[in-house]
Coordinates of C-alpha atoms and ligand atoms in Angstrom, one line a residue:
M1 CA 4.5 19.8 -35.8
G2 CA 5.0 17.2 -38.4
I3 CA 5.3 13.0 -37.5
P4 CA 9.0 12.7 -37.6
E5 CA 9.8 15.8 -35.1
Q6 CA 7.6 13.8 -32.8
R7 CA 9.3 11.1 -32.8
A8 CA 13.0 12.7 -32.6
G9 CA 11.8 14.2 -29.4
M10 CA 10.2 10.7 -28.1
V11 CA 11.6 8.0 -25.2
Q12 CA 12.3 5.4 -28.2
S13 CA 13.9 2.7 -25.5
I14 CA 12.7 2.0 -21.6
L15 CA 14.3 -0.5 -19.6
V16 CA 12.9 -1.7 -16.2
V17 CA 15.3 -3.4 -13.6
G18 CA 13.9 -5.8 -11.2
G19 CA 10.8 -8.7 -11.3
G20 CA 9.5 -7.4 -8.2
S21 CA 6.4 -6.2 -8.1
A22 CA 7.1 -3.2 -8.5
G23 CA 9.1 -3.6 -12.4
W24 CA 5.7 -5.6 -13.1
I25 CA 3.0 -3.2 -12.3
T26 CA 5.3 -0.6 -13.8
A27 CA 6.3 -2.8 -16.9
N28 CA 3.0 -3.5 -17.2
L29 CA 1.4 0.4 -17.3
L30 CA 4.4 1.5 -19.4
N31 CA 3.3 -0.2 -22.1
A32 CA -1.0 -0.6 -21.7
H33 CA -0.6 3.2 -22.0
I34 CA 2.5 3.8 -25.2
R35 CA 0.5 0.6 -26.5
R36 CA -2.4 3.0 -26.4
A37 CA -1.4 5.8 -27.1
G38 CA 0.5 3.7 -30.5
R39 CA 3.9 4.8 -30.7
P40 CA 6.3 2.4 -30.8
T41 CA 8.3 2.9 -28.2
T42 CA 9.7 -0.9 -26.6
V43 CA 9.4 -2.0 -23.0
T44 CA 12.5 -4.7 -22.1
L45 CA 12.5 -5.9 -18.8
V46 CA 15.7 -7.7 -16.4
E47 CA 15.6 -9.4 -13.3
S48 CA 17.8 -11.5 -11.9
P49 CA 17.1 -15.2 -12.2
D50 CA 19.4 -15.2 -8.2
I51 CA 17.5 -12.3 -5.9
P52 CA 14.4 -13.2 -4.4
T53 CA 12.3 -9.9 -4.9
I54 CA 10.9 -9.4 -1.2
G55 CA 7.6 -12.0 -1.4
V56 CA 5.3 -9.2 1.3
G57 CA 3.1 -5.9 0.4
E58 CA -0.5 -8.5 0.2
A59 CA -2.9 -5.9 1.2
T60 CA -4.3 -3.0 -1.2
V61 CA -6.0 0.2 -1.0
P62 CA -8.8 1.0 -3.4
T63 CA -6.5 2.3 -6.7
I64 CA -5.2 -0.6 -7.8
R65 CA -8.3 -1.5 -9.2
R66 CA -7.7 1.0 -11.4
T67 CA -4.3 0.4 -12.1
L68 CA -4.4 -3.2 -12.9
S69 CA -7.8 -2.3 -14.5
D70 CA -6.0 0.1 -16.9
I71 CA -3.1 -2.0 -17.1
G72 CA -5.7 -5.0 -18.5
L73 CA -5.8 -7.8 -16.3
P74 CA -9.6 -9.0 -16.4
E75 CA -10.0 -8.7 -12.8
Q76 CA -11.2 -12.9 -12.6
D77 CA -7.5 -13.6 -13.4
L78 CA -6.9 -11.1 -10.0
L79 CA -8.8 -12.8 -8.2
T80 CA -7.4 -16.3 -9.4
S81 CA -4.6 -15.8 -10.3
A82 CA -3.4 -14.1 -6.6
E83 CA -5.4 -15.7 -5.0
A84 CA -6.8 -12.4 -3.4
T85 CA -9.2 -11.9 -1.6
F86 CA -11.9 -8.5 -1.0
K87 CA -10.3 -6.2 1.3
T88 CA -12.6 -2.8 3.1
L89 CA -10.8 -2.2 5.7
I90 CA -8.5 -2.2 8.4
R91 CA -9.3 -2.7 12.1
F92 CA -6.9 -1.4 14.4
R93 CA -7.3 -3.7 17.5
D94 CA -5.3 -2.6 20.8
W95 CA -3.7 0.8 19.1
N96 CA -5.2 2.7 22.7
P97 CA -5.2 -0.7 25.8
G98 CA -8.0 -3.0 25.5
E99 CA -10.1 -0.6 22.3
S100 CA -11.0 -1.6 18.4
Y101 CA -11.5 0.8 16.0
D102 CA -11.6 0.6 12.4
H103 CA -10.1 2.6 9.0
P104 CA -13.0 1.1 6.3
F105 CA -12.9 2.4 3.1
D106 CA -16.2 4.2 2.4
R107 CA -17.3 7.6 3.0
R108 CA -19.6 9.3 4.6
Q109 CA -22.3 10.7 3.2
R110 CA -22.0 15.2 2.7
P111 CA -22.8 17.3 4.0
H112 CA -25.5 15.6 5.8
T113 CA -23.7 13.9 8.4
D114 CA -21.0 17.2 8.6
A115 CA -23.2 18.7 11.6
A116 CA -23.0 14.9 13.2
V117 CA -18.2 14.5 13.1
R118 CA -18.7 17.7 14.6
G119 CA -20.2 17.1 17.7
W120 CA -17.8 14.2 18.4
T121 CA -16.1 14.1 20.6
A122 CA -14.3 11.4 22.6
Q123 CA -16.4 11.7 25.3
N124 CA -20.3 10.4 23.7
G125 CA -18.7 6.9 24.4
Q126 CA -20.3 5.3 20.9
A127 CA -18.0 4.1 18.2
F128 CA -17.1 6.1 15.1
D129 CA -16.1 3.5 13.1
R130 CA -19.9 2.2 13.6
A131 CA -22.0 5.6 12.9
F132 CA -20.8 6.3 10.0
S133 CA -19.6 3.2 7.5
T134 CA -21.3 0.6 6.1
L135 CA -18.5 -1.2 5.9
T136 CA -17.7 -1.9 9.5
Q137 CA -21.0 -2.6 9.5
L138 CA -20.9 -5.0 7.1
A139 CA -17.6 -6.9 8.4
D140 CA -18.7 -8.1 11.1
F141 CA -20.9 -10.1 8.9
N142 CA -17.7 -11.0 6.2
I143 CA -20.6 -10.0 3.6
A144 CA -18.4 -8.9 0.3
P145 CA -18.0 -5.5 -1.1
K146 CA -20.1 -6.4 -4.3
S147 CA -21.9 -8.8 -6.0
P148 CA -21.1 -11.3 -8.9
H149 CA -22.7 -9.3 -11.2
A150 CA -21.3 -5.6 -11.2
P151 CA -19.7 -5.7 -13.6
P152 CA -15.0 -5.8 -13.1
Y153 CA -13.7 -3.5 -10.6
R154 CA -17.1 -2.1 -9.6
G155 CA -18.6 -2.4 -6.4
N156 CA -21.3 -1.6 -4.7
F157 CA -18.7 0.1 -1.6
P158 CA -15.0 0.6 -2.4
Y159 CA -12.9 -2.0 -2.0
A160 CA -9.1 -3.1 -1.9
Y161 CA -7.5 -7.2 -1.5
H162 CA -5.4 -9.2 -0.1
L163 CA -3.4 -10.6 -2.7
D164 CA -0.1 -13.1 -3.2
A165 CA 2.9 -10.2 -3.9
I166 CA 5.1 -12.9 -5.7
K167 CA 2.1 -14.9 -8.3
L168 CA 0.5 -11.3 -8.6
A169 CA 4.8 -10.8 -10.3
K170 CA 4.2 -13.8 -11.9
R171 CA 1.4 -13.4 -13.7
L172 CA 2.1 -10.2 -14.8
S173 CA 5.1 -10.7 -15.9
K174 CA 3.1 -13.1 -18.4
F175 CA 0.8 -10.9 -19.1
G176 CA 3.2 -8.3 -20.0
Q177 CA 5.2 -10.4 -22.5
A178 CA 2.4 -12.2 -24.1
R179 CA 1.7 -8.0 -24.8
G180 CA 5.1 -7.7 -26.2
I181 CA 7.4 -6.5 -23.2
R182 CA 10.2 -7.6 -23.8
H183 CA 11.9 -9.9 -21.6
K184 CA 15.4 -11.4 -20.3
L185 CA 16.7 -13.3 -16.4
A186 CA 20.4 -11.9 -15.7
N187 CA 22.4 -10.2 -13.3
I188 CA 22.8 -6.4 -13.7
T189 CA 26.6 -6.9 -12.7
E190 CA 27.9 -3.4 -13.5
V191 CA 26.2 0.1 -14.1
K192 CA 28.3 2.2 -17.0
V193 CA 27.4 5.9 -15.6
S194 CA 28.8 9.1 -18.2
P195 CA 30.6 12.6 -16.9
E196 CA 27.1 13.7 -17.5
G197 CA 25.0 12.3 -14.5
Q198 CA 23.4 9.6 -17.3
I199 CA 22.9 5.9 -16.8
S200 CA 25.5 5.2 -20.6
S201 CA 24.1 1.2 -19.9
V202 CA 24.0 -1.4 -18.3
E203 CA 26.4 -4.8 -18.3
T204 CA 25.0 -7.9 -17.1
D205 CA 26.0 -11.6 -16.5
Q206 CA 25.4 -12.8 -20.0
G207 CA 27.6 -10.8 -21.3
E208 CA 24.8 -8.3 -22.4
T209 CA 25.4 -4.5 -22.7
L210 CA 21.8 -3.2 -22.2
T211 CA 21.1 0.7 -23.3
A212 CA 17.1 2.6 -23.1
D213 CA 16.2 6.2 -23.4
L214 CA 14.6 6.0 -19.5
Y215 CA 16.4 3.8 -17.6
V216 CA 13.1 2.2 -14.4
D217 CA 15.1 1.3 -11.8
C218 CA 12.8 -1.7 -9.6
T219 CA 15.5 -2.7 -7.9
G220 CA 14.1 -3.2 -4.1
F221 CA 16.5 -2.4 -1.6
R222 CA 19.4 -2.8 -2.8
S223 CA 18.9 0.3 -5.0
A224 CA 20.9 -0.6 -8.1
L225 CA 21.4 1.7 -10.3
L226 CA 19.4 5.4 -8.2
G227 CA 21.5 4.0 -5.0
K228 CA 24.7 2.6 -6.1
A229 CA 24.9 3.9 -8.9
L230 CA 23.1 7.9 -9.3
D231 CA 24.8 7.8 -5.8
V232 CA 21.4 9.5 -4.8
P233 CA 21.1 8.8 -0.8
M234 CA 18.3 8.2 1.7
K235 CA 17.1 9.9 4.1
S236 CA 16.1 8.3 6.4
Y237 CA 12.2 8.3 8.3
A238 CA 13.1 6.5 11.1
K239 CA 12.8 8.9 13.8
Y240 CA 8.9 9.6 13.3
L241 CA 8.5 5.4 12.6
L242 CA 10.6 3.5 15.0
C243 CA 9.6 0.4 13.5
D244 CA 12.3 -1.8 11.2
R245 CA 12.0 -5.0 10.4
A246 CA 9.5 -7.7 10.2
V247 CA 9.1 -11.5 11.2
T248 CA 6.7 -13.2 8.3
M249 CA 5.0 -16.0 7.9
R250 CA 2.8 -17.9 6.2
V251 CA -0.9 -20.2 7.7
P252 CA -1.8 -22.3 5.1
Y253 CA -5.6 -23.9 5.8
E254 CA -4.5 -27.0 5.4
V255 CA -2.3 -26.3 8.7
Y256 CA -4.4 -24.4 10.6
K257 CA -7.9 -23.0 9.0
P258 CA -9.8 -19.9 10.4
E259 CA -13.3 -19.8 10.8
R260 CA -14.0 -16.5 8.2
I261 CA -11.7 -15.4 5.3
L262 CA -11.8 -12.1 6.4
T263 CA -12.2 -8.6 4.9
Y264 CA -10.7 -6.7 6.4
T265 CA -6.3 -7.1 7.4
L266 CA -6.3 -6.6 11.0
A267 CA -3.3 -4.9 12.7
T268 CA -2.9 -5.6 16.2
A269 CA -0.2 -2.9 18.2
R270 CA 2.2 -5.0 19.5
E271 CA 4.8 -4.7 23.1
A272 CA 7.5 -2.9 20.5
G273 CA 5.5 -2.4 16.4
W274 CA 2.2 -4.2 15.8
Q275 CA 1.7 -7.1 13.4
W276 CA -1.3 -7.9 10.5
D277 CA -3.1 -11.0 9.7
I278 CA -3.8 -11.0 6.6
N279 CA -6.3 -14.0 4.5
L280 CA -6.3 -15.1 1.4
Q281 CA -7.6 -17.7 -0.5
S282 CA -6.3 -20.7 0.4
R283 CA -3.4 -19.2 3.4
R284 CA -2.9 -16.4 5.8
G285 CA -0.3 -14.5 5.7
I286 CA 0.9 -12.6 9.6
G287 CA 3.6 -10.9 9.9
Y288 CA 5.4 -9.1 12.7
V289 CA 6.5 -5.4 11.9
Y290 CA 8.7 -4.5 15.0
S291 CA 11.5 -2.1 16.4
S292 CA 14.6 -3.8 16.2
Q293 CA 16.1 -0.8 19.2
F294 CA 13.1 -2.5 20.9
L295 CA 13.0 -6.3 20.7
S296 CA 15.5 -9.1 19.5
D297 CA 14.9 -11.2 16.1
D298 CA 14.3 -14.3 18.6
A299 CA 11.2 -12.6 20.7
A300 CA 9.7 -11.2 17.8
E301 CA 9.5 -14.5 16.2
A302 CA 8.7 -16.1 19.3
A303 CA 5.9 -13.5 19.7
L304 CA 4.2 -14.6 16.8
R305 CA 4.4 -17.8 17.1
R306 CA 2.9 -17.4 21.0
Y307 CA -0.2 -15.0 18.1
E308 CA -0.3 -18.2 16.2
G309 CA -1.1 -21.1 18.5
P310 CA 1.1 -24.4 18.9
H311 CA 0.4 -24.7 14.8
S312 CA 3.4 -22.3 14.4
D313 CA 5.8 -25.1 15.3
T314 CA 5.5 -27.0 11.7
L315 CA 5.4 -22.8 10.1
E316 CA 8.6 -21.3 8.7
A317 CA 9.6 -17.1 9.6
R318 CA 11.4 -15.3 7.8
H319 CA 12.9 -12.2 8.2
I320 CA 13.1 -8.2 7.2
K321 CA 15.4 -5.6 7.3
F322 CA 14.0 -2.6 6.6
T323 CA 14.1 1.7 6.5
S324 CA 11.1 3.5 6.6
G325 CA 13.3 6.6 4.3
K326 CA 13.8 7.7 1.0
R327 CA 15.7 7.9 -1.7
E328 CA 16.6 12.5 -2.2
M329 CA 15.5 12.3 -5.1
S330 CA 13.1 9.3 -7.2
W331 CA 14.4 10.5 -10.5
K332 CA 17.8 11.8 -11.8
G333 CA 18.8 12.0 -15.2
N334 CA 17.8 9.3 -17.7
C335 CA 17.5 6.7 -13.8
V336 CA 13.7 6.8 -12.0
A337 CA 13.7 5.2 -9.5
V338 CA 9.8 3.1 -9.1
G339 CA 9.4 1.4 -5.6
L340 CA 11.5 -0.4 -2.7
S341 CA 15.1 1.7 -4.6
D342 CA 13.3 4.7 -4.7
G343 CA 12.2 4.5 -1.2
F344 CA 9.4 2.7 1.5
L345 CA 7.1 3.5 4.2
E346 CA 6.5 0.9 7.5
P347 CA 2.8 -0.5 5.5
L348 CA 0.4 0.2 7.7
E349 CA -1.8 1.7 5.9
S350 CA -0.6 -0.7 2.7
S351 CA 0.8 2.0 1.3
G352 CA 3.7 0.1 -0.9
L353 CA 2.2 -0.8 -3.8
Y354 CA 0.2 2.5 -4.2
F355 CA 3.5 4.4 -4.7
I356 CA 4.4 2.0 -6.9
E357 CA 1.2 3.1 -8.5
F358 CA 1.1 6.5 -8.3
A359 CA 4.9 6.3 -9.7
A360 CA 3.9 4.0 -12.7
L361 CA 1.6 6.4 -13.8
A362 CA 3.0 10.0 -13.7
V363 CA 5.6 9.1 -15.2
A364 CA 3.7 7.1 -18.2
S365 CA 2.2 10.0 -18.3
M366 CA 5.0 12.0 -18.1
L367 CA 7.0 10.4 -20.9
E368 CA 6.6 13.0 -23.7
D369 CA 7.6 16.3 -21.4
Y370 CA 10.1 14.0 -20.3
A371 CA 11.2 14.1 -24.1
A372 CA 10.9 17.6 -24.8
A373 CA 11.4 19.2 -21.1
P374 CA 13.3 16.2 -18.9
E375 CA 14.4 18.4 -16.7
A376 CA 11.9 20.6 -15.9
T377 CA 10.0 17.6 -15.9
V378 CA 12.4 15.7 -13.4
R379 CA 12.1 18.7 -10.9
Y380 CA 8.2 17.7 -11.2
Y381 CA 8.6 14.7 -10.5
N382 CA 9.8 15.1 -7.7
R383 CA 8.5 17.4 -5.5
I384 CA 5.1 14.8 -6.3
S385 CA 6.8 12.2 -5.6
N386 CA 8.3 14.2 -2.3
E387 CA 4.7 15.7 -1.3
L388 CA 2.8 12.2 -1.1
F389 CA 5.8 10.3 0.4
Q390 CA 5.5 13.7 3.1
E391 CA 1.9 13.3 2.9
I392 CA 1.3 9.0 3.7
L393 CA 4.5 9.7 6.8
G394 CA 2.5 11.7 8.3
F395 CA -0.2 9.7 8.2
I396 CA 1.1 6.4 9.0
N397 CA 2.7 8.7 12.1
L398 CA -1.2 9.6 13.2
H399 CA -1.5 6.5 14.0
Y400 CA 1.3 6.3 16.6
V401 CA 1.6 10.0 18.0
T402 CA -1.7 9.3 19.2
S403 CA -2.3 6.4 21.2
K404 CA -2.7 6.8 25.0
R405 CA -0.1 3.3 25.4
R406 CA 2.8 4.0 26.9
D407 CA 2.8 0.8 29.0
T408 CA 5.8 -0.2 27.1
P409 CA 10.0 1.6 26.3
F410 CA 8.4 1.5 21.8
W411 CA 5.2 3.0 22.8
Q412 CA 6.9 5.8 25.7
A413 CA 9.0 6.6 22.6
A414 CA 6.5 6.3 19.5
T415 CA 5.0 9.0 21.4
A416 CA 6.8 10.7 23.1
D417 CA 7.1 14.7 20.8
E418 CA 9.5 14.2 19.0
A419 CA 8.8 11.6 17.2
V420 CA 5.1 13.8 16.1
L421 CA 5.8 15.4 12.4
D422 CA 6.6 18.7 12.2
D423 CA 4.1 19.1 10.1
L424 CA 1.6 16.8 12.0
R425 CA 2.1 19.2 15.0
D426 CA -0.1 22.4 14.2
R427 CA -3.2 20.1 13.1
L428 CA -3.0 17.8 16.2
E429 CA -3.7 20.3 18.2
L430 CA -6.2 21.7 17.0
W431 CA -7.6 18.4 16.7
K432 CA -7.8 17.9 20.1
R433 CA -10.8 20.3 20.1
R434 CA -12.5 19.7 17.3
S435 CA -13.1 16.6 13.7
P436 CA -10.9 17.6 11.1
T437 CA -12.2 20.2 7.9
Q438 CA -11.4 19.9 4.3
F439 CA -9.5 23.1 5.1
D440 CA -7.1 20.7 6.8
F441 CA -6.0 19.2 3.7
P442 CA -4.9 20.5 0.6
G443 CA -3.8 19.5 -2.6
A444 CA -6.4 17.1 -4.9
D445 CA -5.8 13.7 -5.5
R446 CA -5.0 12.8 -2.1
L447 CA -4.9 8.7 -1.1
F448 CA -5.9 10.2 2.3
A449 CA -8.1 12.6 3.5
Q450 CA -10.7 13.8 6.2
D451 CA -12.0 11.0 5.9
S452 CA -9.7 9.7 6.5
Y453 CA -8.2 11.5 9.5
E454 CA -11.9 11.4 10.7
F455 CA -12.0 7.5 11.4
I456 CA -8.5 7.4 13.0
L457 CA -9.0 10.4 15.0
H458 CA -12.2 9.2 16.4
G459 CA -11.3 5.9 16.6
M460 CA -8.9 7.1 18.9
K461 CA -10.9 9.1 21.0
Y462 CA -8.3 12.1 20.6
V463 CA -11.4 14.8 19.8
E464 CA -12.1 15.7 22.8
G465 CA -13.5 19.1 23.0
P466 CA -14.9 21.1 22.9
A467 CA -18.3 19.6 24.4
G468 CA -21.4 20.3 22.7
T469 CA -24.8 18.9 21.7
A470 CA -24.8 14.5 20.8
P471 CA -24.9 14.3 17.7
M472 CA -27.2 12.5 15.7
P473 CA -25.5 9.3 14.2
P474 CA -26.7 9.0 10.6
D475 CA -29.0 6.1 10.8
L476 CA -27.5 3.5 9.1
S477 CA -29.6 0.0 9.3
G478 CA -31.8 0.7 6.6
M479 CA -28.3 0.4 3.7
V480 CA -26.6 -2.8 5.7
A481 CA -30.1 -4.6 5.5
K482 CA -30.7 -3.6 2.3
S483 CA -27.0 -5.2 1.8
R484 CA -27.2 -8.3 3.3
S485 CA -29.8 -8.6 1.9
E486 CA -27.8 -8.1 -1.7
L487 CA -24.5 -8.8 -1.5
P488 CA -22.8 -12.3 -0.8
E489 CA -21.4 -13.3 1.9
H490 CA -17.2 -13.6 0.9
E491 CA -16.5 -16.8 1.2
A492 CA -19.2 -17.2 -1.5
F493 CA -18.4 -14.8 -3.7
L494 CA -14.9 -16.8 -3.6
A495 CA -16.1 -20.3 -4.1
L496 CA -17.9 -18.3 -7.4
V497 CA -14.9 -17.3 -8.9
Q498 CA -12.8 -20.1 -8.4
K499 CA -16.1 -22.7 -9.6
A500 CA -15.1 -20.2 -12.8
A501 CA -12.0 -20.8 -12.7
A502 CA -12.3 -24.9 -12.6
A503 CA -14.8 -24.5 -15.7
R504 CA -12.7 -22.8 -17.5
P505 CA -10.2 -24.3 -19.9
A506 CA -6.4 -24.9 -18.7
G507 CA -4.2 -22.6 -20.7
Ligands
LIG601 C1 7.2 -5.9 5.5 C2 7.0 -5.8 4.9 C3 6.4 -5.6 4.8 C4 4.7 -4.6 3.5 N1 3.5 -4.8 3.4 C5 2.6 -4.8 2.7 C6 1.5 -4.4 2.1 O1 0.9 -4.9 2.8 N2 1.0 -3.9 1.0 C7 1.7 -3.5 0.2 O2 1.6 -2.2 -1.1 N3 3.4 -2.7 0.0 C8 3.8 -4.1 1.4 N4 5.0 -3.6 1.4 C9 6.0 -3.1 0.8 C10 5.5 -4.2 -0.8 O3 6.9 -5.0 -0.4 C11 7.1 -4.0 -2.2 O4 6.6 -2.5 -3.0 C12 6.5 -4.8 -3.4 O5 6.7 -5.6 -3.0 C13 7.9 -4.0 -4.0 O6 9.0 -4.1 -4.0 P1 10.0 -4.1 -5.3 O7 9.9 -4.1 -7.0 O8 9.8 -3.0 -5.0 O9 11.1 -5.0 -4.3 P2 11.5 -6.5 -4.8 O10 10.6 -7.3 -3.9 O11 12.7 -6.9 -3.8 O12 12.5 -6.7 -5.9 C14 13.5 -6.6 -6.4 C15 13.9 -6.6 -7.6 O13 15.2 -6.7 -8.3 C16 16.1 -7.9 -8.8 N5 17.6 -7.2 -8.7 C17 17.8 -6.8 -7.8 N6 19.0 -7.1 -8.1 C18 19.3 -6.8 -8.7 C19 20.3 -7.2 -10.6 N7 22.0 -6.9 -9.6 N8 20.1 -7.7 -11.3 C20 19.3 -8.0 -11.9 N9 18.7 -7.9 -10.6 C21 18.1 -7.5 -9.6 C22 15.6 -8.5 -8.2 O14 15.9 -10.5 -8.3 C23 13.7 -8.2 -7.7 O15 13.4 -9.2 -9.5 C24 5.6 -4.1 2.0 C25 7.1 -4.0 2.5 C26 7.9 -5.0 3.5 C27 8.9 -4.9 4.3

């Protein structure tokens, strides 16, 4: 096989439409892979100067470290430019009335804790997260998950970030353009589609006609290419995930400074949904995710203001509508949708940016496949993309349907039999009697598998029996004491980041 032949079967040009987190993460990841492979493919990103990005998406999962490292953005740069803080777990409050439990990122030690987990039931009364997660215990002392001397993106414990999504997209824009991504500011006014169902060009309000071998639709909920131009319908998951609105606020530390900058996302169940509380370096982000069927926008905003207290009077509230659902195909012809244009599942487990990471990496690794065998590539991509959505849909659904709350019409509907995802039904019956096992999660490289399910199911005190002998949980006290003596507190780590940034020459 000679070089000219390979070139003939190559994706020569990629046009990314949209400049939110999806657009800039995808453009940067594709560009980094293309450059490393020494291919001449061009990556162009066009974004509207008028349509704002969604501006939320502040909590991530640990794979974000691999993605940003793959892109080449230094960790110190991320921490400074997106004012990121560490996230080591989600703390779920009131998902059963008056209770709290964690979904941490650390994994329990196998196999010597297997027996203790197998014997764990709701009756033993102890907190599962405290018994099996070092991160849960460290969160009480606000300990950072890594030492300042650890290599970039590597921690003493698994971690992700809370970050400012708008600032991250801005930083990735500058970073990507410096590495060869071509950038245009224009509104796409028309998408031309050939009789064979391929996009032939996109027209801008600047009078330009843009063409590419592959179009990446990152236009957010508008889904201007895949949804509108190619007419790929949306499949709704509203039956399983009832929430369809959010009201959000930013709380600058000048307005209200919390005692600590938390290393976790706080997710508190509310009357008609749940509420997030996320701490960044100079502000908090709070939001109430709710179902419009059970709560009005005004009542949701009032509830969020009540939570925040009197100082919230000065803060602006943003209202966002969304649907939990996915396009029936993510990739059709020469157009693949990444981000909200493809689909969205309500943000309870911070999976939005993960879908983007997954899609961008999969597309990058399939560019040659696509050039050689487009139809098989598109079919296969659609399959794995669907499987991923189904997997995460099931995991989020689990949080609701295992709740014992029945105190409001929302909670009665969210826990009703018809809200249970079919895929979960059999396993939920089994999990009443036993903890999950590895055989409950077929398939490699899942984002949420046995450990995550254990933390939710035992956190919700769902596993009832059979009653066994009292299990001996592992002794984590040595690990906790060692980590507390070796790792800095979260604020101390962030102060070092800010000091290092101030000492660097501007530019
Ligand atoms: C309430 C809520 C909370 C969330 N929380 C989280 C979270 O905690 N963690 C997480 O990972 N994810 C979260 N997400 C998801 C996350 O916000 C998105 O996945 C992420 O921001 C990607 O958005 P996007 O880039 O696809 O779309 P957008 O940010 O909407 O960007 C769309 C882009 O397309 C451009 N555009 C649109 N139409 C045109 C046109 N005609 N011509 C040119 N350009 C155009 C716009 O200008 C913009 O640049 C949340 C989402 C919601 C709704």
